[in-house]
Structure formats: structure tokens, C-alpha cells
Short mmCIF file of C-alpha atoms and ligand atoms in Angstrom, two decimals:
data_model
loop_
_atom_site.label_atom_id
_atom_site.label_comp_id
_atom_site.label_asym_id
_atom_site.label_seq_id
_atom_site.Cartn_x
_atom_site.Cartn_y
_atom_site.Cartn_z
CA MET A 157 167.37 -38.36 114.22
CA SER A 158 164.19 -37.90 112.24
CA PRO A 159 161.78 -40.81 112.60
CA ARG A 160 161.21 -40.54 108.87
CA ILE A 161 164.75 -41.59 107.99
CA MET A 162 164.71 -45.06 106.44
CA HIS A 163 167.30 -47.37 107.93
CA ALA A 164 167.06 -50.18 105.43
CA SER A 165 168.35 -49.85 101.94
CA PHE A 166 167.95 -51.89 98.78
CA PRO A 167 167.48 -54.84 98.54
CA ALA A 168 166.20 -55.14 102.13
CA LEU A 169 164.07 -52.19 101.25
CA ARG A 170 161.84 -52.80 98.24
CA LEU A 171 159.01 -50.28 98.08
CA ARG A 172 157.29 -52.38 95.41
CA ARG A 173 156.68 -55.23 97.93
CA THR A 174 153.48 -53.70 99.30
CA ARG A 175 152.18 -53.01 95.78
CA VAL A 176 152.37 -56.59 94.60
CA ALA A 177 148.68 -57.48 94.97
CA GLU A 178 145.38 -55.64 95.09
CA TRP A 179 144.65 -56.78 98.67
CA SER A 180 147.95 -55.27 99.77
CA ARG A 181 147.45 -52.04 97.84
CA ARG A 182 144.09 -51.68 99.54
CA LEU A 183 145.64 -52.40 102.92
CA HIS A 184 148.27 -49.70 102.48
CA ARG A 185 146.01 -47.05 100.96
CA GLU A 186 146.48 -43.76 102.83
CA THR A 187 143.29 -41.95 101.85
CA VAL A 188 139.82 -43.12 100.94
CA LEU A 189 137.09 -41.61 98.85
CA THR A 190 133.47 -42.41 99.67
CA PRO A 191 130.16 -40.95 98.46
CA ALA A 192 130.07 -39.05 101.79
CA ASN A 193 132.89 -36.87 100.42
CA LEU A 194 130.81 -35.62 97.49
CA ILE A 195 128.61 -32.57 96.96
CA TRP A 196 126.56 -32.56 93.75
CA PRO A 197 126.01 -29.17 91.99
CA LEU A 198 122.61 -28.91 90.27
CA PHE A 199 121.25 -26.30 87.87
CA ILE A 200 117.60 -25.28 88.18
CA ALA A 201 115.39 -24.35 85.23
CA GLU A 202 111.97 -22.69 85.21
CA GLY A 203 108.97 -24.83 84.26
CA GLU A 204 107.61 -28.31 84.88
CA GLY A 205 109.01 -31.58 83.55
CA VAL A 206 111.88 -29.68 81.94
CA GLU A 207 115.35 -31.06 81.24
CA GLU A 208 117.74 -28.79 79.34
CA PRO A 209 121.10 -30.36 78.42
CA ILE A 210 124.07 -27.96 78.64
CA ALA A 211 126.16 -28.31 75.48
CA SER A 212 129.46 -27.28 77.04
CA LEU A 213 128.87 -29.66 80.00
CA PRO A 214 128.11 -32.98 78.29
CA GLY A 215 126.02 -35.19 80.56
CA VAL A 216 124.82 -32.29 82.75
CA SER A 217 121.35 -30.73 82.44
CA ARG A 218 119.29 -28.02 84.03
CA TRP A 219 116.17 -29.45 85.67
CA SER A 220 112.90 -27.86 86.64
CA VAL A 221 112.06 -28.06 90.34
CA ASP A 222 110.33 -31.47 90.03
CA GLY A 223 113.46 -32.86 88.35
CA ILE A 224 115.67 -31.28 91.01
CA VAL A 225 113.69 -33.16 93.67
CA ALA A 226 114.23 -36.39 91.73
CA ARG A 227 117.98 -35.65 91.57
CA ALA A 228 118.06 -35.03 95.34
CA LYS A 229 116.43 -38.45 95.87
CA GLU A 230 119.06 -39.97 93.58
CA ALA A 231 121.77 -38.33 95.70
CA ARG A 232 120.24 -39.69 98.89
CA ASP A 233 119.99 -43.21 97.47
CA LEU A 234 123.66 -43.11 96.48
CA GLY A 235 124.87 -41.84 99.84
CA ILE A 236 125.73 -38.33 98.60
CA PRO A 237 125.09 -36.11 101.63
CA CYS A 238 124.58 -32.72 100.03
CA VAL A 239 123.53 -30.96 96.82
CA ALA A 240 124.52 -27.44 95.70
CA LEU A 241 121.91 -25.37 93.87
CA PHE A 242 122.33 -22.80 91.06
CA PRO A 243 119.37 -21.18 89.28
CA ASN A 244 119.11 -20.21 85.63
CA THR A 245 116.98 -17.13 86.22
CA PRO A 246 114.67 -16.22 83.29
CA SER A 247 116.27 -13.26 81.50
CA ALA A 248 113.23 -11.01 82.03
CA LEU A 249 113.94 -11.19 85.78
CA ARG A 250 117.60 -10.17 85.51
CA THR A 251 118.19 -6.56 86.52
CA ALA A 252 121.12 -4.27 87.25
CA ASP A 253 120.55 -4.72 91.00
CA GLY A 254 119.82 -8.46 90.91
CA ARG A 255 116.75 -7.98 93.07
CA GLU A 256 115.28 -11.36 92.08
CA ALA A 257 117.84 -12.83 94.52
CA LEU A 258 115.68 -11.38 97.32
CA ASN A 259 112.38 -12.80 96.06
CA PRO A 260 111.12 -15.47 98.51
CA ASP A 261 109.49 -17.27 95.56
CA ASN A 262 112.47 -17.24 93.21
CA LEU A 263 113.61 -20.42 91.50
CA MET A 264 116.22 -21.10 94.16
CA CYS A 265 113.79 -20.81 97.09
CA ARG A 266 111.17 -22.97 95.36
CA ALA A 267 113.77 -25.68 94.77
CA ILE A 268 115.00 -25.49 98.38
CA ARG A 269 111.49 -25.85 99.77
CA ALA A 270 110.61 -28.70 97.42
CA ILE A 271 113.73 -30.68 98.34
CA LYS A 272 113.26 -30.02 102.05
CA GLN A 273 109.73 -31.30 101.85
CA ALA A 274 110.48 -34.43 99.80
CA VAL A 275 114.02 -35.36 100.87
CA PRO A 276 114.74 -33.65 104.20
CA GLU A 277 117.74 -35.88 104.89
CA VAL A 278 119.79 -34.33 102.05
CA GLY A 279 121.78 -31.21 102.90
CA ILE A 280 121.28 -28.16 100.71
CA LEU A 281 124.14 -25.79 99.92
CA THR A 282 123.18 -22.53 98.27
CA ASP A 283 125.44 -20.20 96.33
CA VAL A 284 125.36 -16.59 97.45
CA ALA A 285 126.36 -14.14 94.70
CA LEU A 286 124.34 -12.08 92.29
CA ASP A 287 125.56 -13.36 88.91
CA PRO A 288 122.51 -15.56 88.16
CA TYR A 289 120.29 -12.52 88.81
CA THR A 290 122.09 -9.51 87.31
CA ALA A 291 121.66 -8.22 83.77
CA HIS A 292 125.43 -7.60 83.57
CA GLY A 293 126.49 -11.04 84.83
CA HIS A 294 128.66 -9.76 87.69
CA ASP A 295 128.46 -11.18 91.21
CA GLY A 296 127.64 -7.78 92.72
CA LEU A 297 126.38 -4.26 92.09
CA VAL A 298 128.40 -2.21 89.61
CA ASP A 299 129.01 1.54 89.46
CA ASP A 300 128.94 3.64 86.30
CA ALA A 301 132.49 2.61 85.46
CA GLY A 302 131.58 -1.07 85.77
CA TYR A 303 133.46 -1.52 89.06
CA VAL A 304 131.85 -4.05 91.40
CA LEU A 305 131.03 -2.21 94.62
CA ASN A 306 132.02 -4.02 97.80
CA ASP A 307 129.97 -2.70 100.72
CA ALA A 308 126.76 -2.10 98.78
CA THR A 309 126.99 -5.64 97.39
CA VAL A 310 127.47 -7.12 100.87
CA GLU A 311 124.19 -5.55 101.94
CA VAL A 312 122.34 -7.33 99.14
CA LEU A 313 124.16 -10.61 99.83
CA VAL A 314 122.91 -10.47 103.42
CA GLY A 315 119.35 -10.24 102.12
CA GLN A 316 120.00 -13.08 99.68
CA SER A 317 121.42 -15.27 102.47
CA LEU A 318 118.47 -14.60 104.78
CA ASN A 319 116.10 -15.37 101.91
CA GLN A 320 117.78 -18.74 101.27
CA ALA A 321 117.99 -19.60 104.97
CA ALA A 322 114.31 -18.83 105.45
CA ALA A 323 113.49 -21.21 102.57
CA GLY A 324 115.48 -23.96 104.31
CA ALA A 325 119.09 -23.79 103.07
CA ASP A 326 121.51 -25.69 105.32
CA ILE A 327 124.81 -24.25 104.10
CA ILE A 328 125.15 -20.70 102.83
CA ALA A 329 128.08 -20.56 100.42
CA PRO A 330 129.10 -17.02 99.42
CA SER A 331 131.00 -17.23 96.12
CA ASP A 332 131.19 -13.50 95.46
CA MET A 333 134.61 -12.65 97.00
CA MET A 334 133.47 -9.34 98.51
CA ASP A 335 135.46 -8.33 101.60
CA GLY A 336 133.65 -8.61 104.92
CA ARG A 337 130.65 -10.57 103.74
CA ILE A 338 131.15 -13.62 105.95
CA GLY A 339 130.95 -11.70 109.24
CA THR A 340 128.05 -9.57 108.07
CA ILE A 341 126.09 -12.61 106.88
CA ARG A 342 126.91 -14.54 110.10
CA ASP A 343 125.61 -11.68 112.27
CA ALA A 344 122.41 -11.47 110.24
CA LEU A 345 121.83 -15.25 110.39
CA GLU A 346 122.32 -15.23 114.18
CA ALA A 347 120.00 -12.26 114.62
CA ALA A 348 117.32 -14.01 112.56
CA GLY A 349 117.59 -17.18 114.65
CA HIS A 350 119.35 -19.26 111.97
CA ILE A 351 122.01 -20.30 114.45
CA ASN A 352 122.61 -23.73 112.89
CA VAL A 353 122.76 -22.58 109.29
CA GLN A 354 126.37 -23.12 108.27
CA ILE A 355 128.59 -20.89 106.16
CA MET A 356 130.98 -22.49 103.68
CA ALA A 357 133.07 -19.60 102.38
CA TYR A 358 134.35 -19.69 98.84
CA ALA A 359 137.45 -18.29 100.55
CA ALA A 360 140.14 -18.79 97.91
CA LYS A 361 138.29 -18.32 94.68
CA TYR A 362 140.39 -17.49 91.67
CA ALA A 363 139.52 -15.48 88.55
CA SER A 364 139.72 -18.58 86.39
CA ALA A 365 139.38 -19.61 82.77
CA PHE A 366 137.74 -22.84 83.97
CA TYR A 367 134.28 -21.38 84.69
CA GLY A 368 133.02 -21.08 81.10
CA PRO A 369 130.54 -23.97 81.01
CA PHE A 370 129.07 -22.92 84.37
CA ARG A 371 128.34 -19.48 82.96
CA ASP A 372 126.50 -21.17 80.10
CA ALA A 373 124.54 -23.22 82.64
CA VAL A 374 123.35 -20.19 84.65
CA GLY A 375 123.00 -18.05 81.53
CA SER A 376 125.51 -15.36 82.47
CA ARG A 377 128.23 -15.99 79.85
CA GLY A 378 126.69 -13.82 77.13
CA LEU A 379 125.87 -11.05 79.60
CA LEU A 380 129.28 -10.68 81.21
CA LYS A 381 131.54 -8.01 79.72
CA GLY A 382 135.15 -8.28 80.76
CA ASP A 383 136.33 -10.39 83.65
CA LYS A 384 136.05 -10.72 87.45
CA LYS A 385 139.65 -9.87 88.29
CA THR A 386 138.84 -6.94 90.59
CA TYR A 387 137.22 -9.31 93.06
CA GLN A 388 138.31 -12.90 92.35
CA MET A 389 141.93 -13.81 93.06
CA ASP A 390 144.96 -13.73 90.77
CA HIS A 391 145.88 -17.30 89.86
CA ALA A 392 149.56 -16.56 90.58
CA ASN A 393 148.94 -16.04 94.32
CA ALA A 394 149.19 -18.45 97.24
CA ASP A 395 150.06 -16.30 100.31
CA GLU A 396 147.01 -14.19 99.52
CA ALA A 397 144.84 -17.33 99.60
CA LEU A 398 145.93 -17.94 103.19
CA ARG A 399 144.97 -14.36 104.09
CA GLU A 400 141.56 -14.83 102.47
CA VAL A 401 141.00 -18.03 104.44
CA ALA A 402 142.20 -16.43 107.71
CA MET A 403 139.82 -13.54 107.18
CA ASP A 404 136.79 -15.72 106.47
CA LEU A 405 137.53 -17.99 109.44
CA ALA A 406 137.93 -14.97 111.75
CA GLU A 407 134.52 -13.78 110.58
CA GLY A 408 132.85 -17.10 111.41
CA ALA A 409 133.05 -19.40 108.38
CA ASP A 410 132.40 -23.03 109.40
CA SER A 411 134.34 -24.39 106.45
CA VAL A 412 136.27 -22.98 103.52
CA MET A 413 136.50 -23.76 99.84
CA VAL A 414 139.27 -23.57 97.29
CA LYS A 415 138.17 -23.09 93.70
CA PRO A 416 138.94 -24.25 91.01
CA GLY A 417 140.18 -27.63 92.19
CA LEU A 418 142.89 -29.61 90.45
CA PRO A 419 145.13 -26.69 89.40
CA TYR A 420 145.04 -25.50 93.03
CA LEU A 421 145.87 -28.65 95.05
CA ASP A 422 148.88 -26.81 96.49
CA ILE A 423 146.54 -24.19 97.96
CA ILE A 424 144.30 -26.89 99.47
CA ARG A 425 147.27 -28.53 101.17
CA GLN A 426 148.60 -25.21 102.49
CA VAL A 427 145.20 -24.21 103.86
CA LYS A 428 144.72 -27.58 105.55
CA ASP A 429 148.18 -27.49 107.13
CA ALA A 430 147.91 -23.86 108.23
CA PHE A 431 144.41 -23.91 109.72
CA GLY A 432 143.31 -27.50 110.31
CA VAL A 433 139.72 -26.65 109.41
CA PRO A 434 137.31 -28.45 107.06
CA VAL A 435 138.44 -27.63 103.51
CA PHE A 436 136.38 -28.30 100.40
CA ALA A 437 137.29 -28.00 96.75
CA TYR A 438 135.14 -27.20 93.75
CA GLN A 439 136.12 -29.32 90.76
CA VAL A 440 134.63 -26.74 88.44
CA SER A 441 132.80 -26.95 85.15
CA GLY A 442 135.89 -26.53 82.95
CA GLU A 443 137.65 -29.33 84.81
CA TYR A 444 134.64 -31.60 84.31
CA ALA A 445 134.54 -30.68 80.62
CA MET A 446 138.27 -31.46 80.25
CA ILE A 447 137.80 -34.94 81.71
CA GLU A 448 134.79 -35.60 79.48
CA ALA A 449 136.67 -34.34 76.41
CA ALA A 450 139.70 -36.47 77.24
CA ALA A 451 137.51 -39.55 77.67
CA ALA A 452 135.58 -38.82 74.46
CA ALA A 453 138.87 -38.43 72.57
CA GLY A 454 140.10 -41.77 73.85
CA ALA A 455 142.89 -40.04 75.78
CA GLY A 456 141.98 -41.68 79.07
CA ASP A 457 139.51 -43.95 80.78
CA ARG A 458 136.65 -41.89 82.12
CA ASP A 459 136.00 -43.93 85.28
CA ALA A 460 139.68 -43.99 86.17
CA LEU A 461 140.08 -40.25 85.52
CA VAL A 462 137.10 -39.48 87.74
CA LEU A 463 138.27 -41.58 90.67
CA GLU A 464 141.90 -40.49 90.39
CA THR A 465 141.10 -36.78 90.35
CA LEU A 466 138.57 -37.00 93.20
CA THR A 467 140.93 -39.08 95.34
CA ALA A 468 143.65 -36.46 94.71
CA PHE A 469 141.48 -33.91 96.50
CA ARG A 470 141.22 -36.18 99.52
CA ARG A 471 145.00 -36.74 99.50
CA ALA A 472 145.54 -32.95 99.36
CA GLY A 473 143.47 -32.52 102.53
CA CYS A 474 139.87 -32.03 101.42
CA SER A 475 136.91 -33.13 103.50
CA GLY A 476 134.83 -33.15 100.36
CA VAL A 477 134.53 -32.05 96.74
CA LEU A 478 131.83 -30.32 94.75
CA THR A 479 131.80 -32.23 91.48
CA TYR A 480 129.51 -32.72 88.50
CA HIS A 481 130.77 -36.31 88.52
CA ALA A 482 129.25 -36.94 91.98
CA VAL A 483 126.63 -39.45 90.86
CA HIS A 484 128.98 -41.22 88.48
CA ALA A 485 131.65 -41.44 91.19
CA ALA A 486 129.19 -42.63 93.84
CA ARG A 487 128.07 -45.44 91.51
CA LEU A 488 131.68 -46.42 90.84
CA LEU A 489 132.31 -46.46 94.57
CA GLY A 490 129.52 -48.98 94.88
CA ALA A 491 127.24 -47.20 97.29
C1 PBG B 655 129.50 -17.45 90.58
C2 PBG B 655 130.01 -18.84 90.56
C3 PBG B 655 130.82 -19.34 89.54
C4 PBG B 655 130.99 -20.70 89.81
C5 PBG B 655 130.32 -20.99 91.00
N1 PBG B 655 129.71 -19.82 91.45
C6 PBG B 655 131.34 -18.70 88.31
C7 PBG B 655 132.01 -17.41 88.39
O1 PBG B 655 132.54 -17.00 89.42
O2 PBG B 655 132.00 -16.73 87.37
C8 PBG B 655 131.78 -21.62 88.93
C9 PBG B 655 131.52 -23.08 89.08
C10 PBG B 655 131.95 -23.89 87.91
O3 PBG B 655 132.63 -23.42 86.97
O4 PBG B 655 131.60 -25.07 87.91
N2 PBG B 655 129.37 -16.79 91.74
#
């Protein structure tokens, strides 16, 4: 007999009994959300004392490096353990080969060093992919037909990863979806002595309609022709997500990510059950914008929407969530 079979039946069994008061609901709560479960994505702008609001991401701005340091301090004070960095590279520095990604003094590296110097206790996650650096907006190198080349791109991503690690990145997070990049990057990090630099693989990353505001934030939306379907996953697929995760784990990923978040909770649960490894979700820009639009339209309470969606990720099996609501949520959680 299954231990899950319930022996009592109504009225001996009343599932509403434990919900009758707040103290009891708290006592019976199965998952908890704390600021320690949050990673805060930040967009970096060139300059000094600069704040550039992003119209399609209301409430989110790009900050120059000094502002990024201030945001990292804010994260620390709220108990948020880690920030994720994305540069808005000046357009003059965007090229077909994305070589600015390899510049030790690029915006990303300057932000990493500044945070490490001022707030060393905050973890820094860095995105590895070429889209903030290429003139065509793709995550890798393209051939004459516009196809994103796998192996040639991986070589550049290795250089980008080493560049970020040398600047002080704690977690390298490849978001490019090239095959074989995790193992190649891991080998290079080991060889360079970065043995404790982690890799969080964007393992199951879908070609999604939810990335629009992010592309505005890093300035790639207008540059990108077409879509990313030859490298990012088809949103109809789940078995393939498990193969992607298995591959990245076999190559040495320390943790894996599913992205976008809410529409893919089934994938998160399957990955957690199948592999038992740390799983993270990215509640992406379009999801953030939907919540903000719903709240602005009076369709839902913003605070409640934020906490409900973030708790859902924990219930689905996530260790943590990348979310633009990180600071708002941490405040609500009373850190
Ligand atoms: C690019 C990258 C994207 C996001 C994170 N890294 C966009 C894309 O793949 O086009 C999206 C994040 C978001 O929408 O918030 N490598």
C-alpha cells in the first residue's frame, strides 16, 4: 500500500483545517523564499554618474560602473548573494567578430573589478555570449549565409570566459547554446588556475519571445536580423532539454539554468528530478514586463505577483532565480 494513500475521508479529513489561520499556514508551508535565493541582473552603461532607464523594462535602468557598485552594495545590504552583469557596449565597439568581448578593459571587466574591490562579499555572475559585442546581434560568429558557427564561436567564448575570470568573475554563465562550450571553457579555466571559478550553464535556453526588453537593454534588438532558432531550443521540446542538461553536466557545469522561467516550470521540475543538481531559473525581461504591465493595469497586486511567481520557482525545484524584481522581493521578504 502506498504511504501516500489517505485513510481518512470527509468529514474526518478536512484539508482546510490547516489553512484556517496565518500561523498555521506558515507552519505548513512546504517551500520558502529568502533573499538568498535571488540573483539580480544588472545592465552596465558607459560613462560616469549615468543612469539610463529602459523603456520596455519599467523600473530597470542601465548604470555606469559607479552606479553598478552602488547597486552591488544595495544587494549586499538586502542579503542578495549574487549579481549578474550585462554590458551595453557602445555601438562603435561592436564588430562582426565581437572582439570587444576579449578586451581586458571592456565595460564588463571594469564593472567586475570595481565590484570586487568595493563589495568583495557579493558574488559576480557573468554572461558568456557575444550578442552585446557583435554588430549583427547574434551570440556567436556568423558565416556568409548568416549561420552561427559552432566551433569557431566556442573558441572566442573561451577567450571571453578567461577574460572575465581574470577580472574576478565568480560564476561564468555561458548563454550562447553552442555545443561543447562547457567542457572547453572548463578545461581552459583549470589550465589558467581558475579552479574555483564556477560554471552555471544556460543549459536549457529556449528561442523565446520573452527576451525583447533585454535586447533593448543591451542594445542588440535593432541589430538582430531574424531569430536565434538554429542555436536556442524549440519551445515545444522537453526531452531535448534533459539531453542539454546531461551534456553540460557531463562537461563539468556546476549548476544549470532553465530559461525563460514561468512558462518552463515543467522543465525545471523534470531537470531537478532527473539530475538532483542545483537548478536555477531566469525570470526573463518579458516576464518582468508582463508583471509590471499587469500591475499597472490594475490586473493584479504587484507585491503579491512578485512573491507568488518567485515562490513558484522554489516549489518547482529551483535553488535560486535570476530576477529583475530581486531588490523589490528582498525588501518584501524583510531582509
Ligand atoms: C544573450 C542573452 C539573452 C538573455 C540573457 N542572455 C537574450 C537572448 O538570448 O537573445 C535574456 C534575458 C532576459 O530576457 O531577461 N546571450
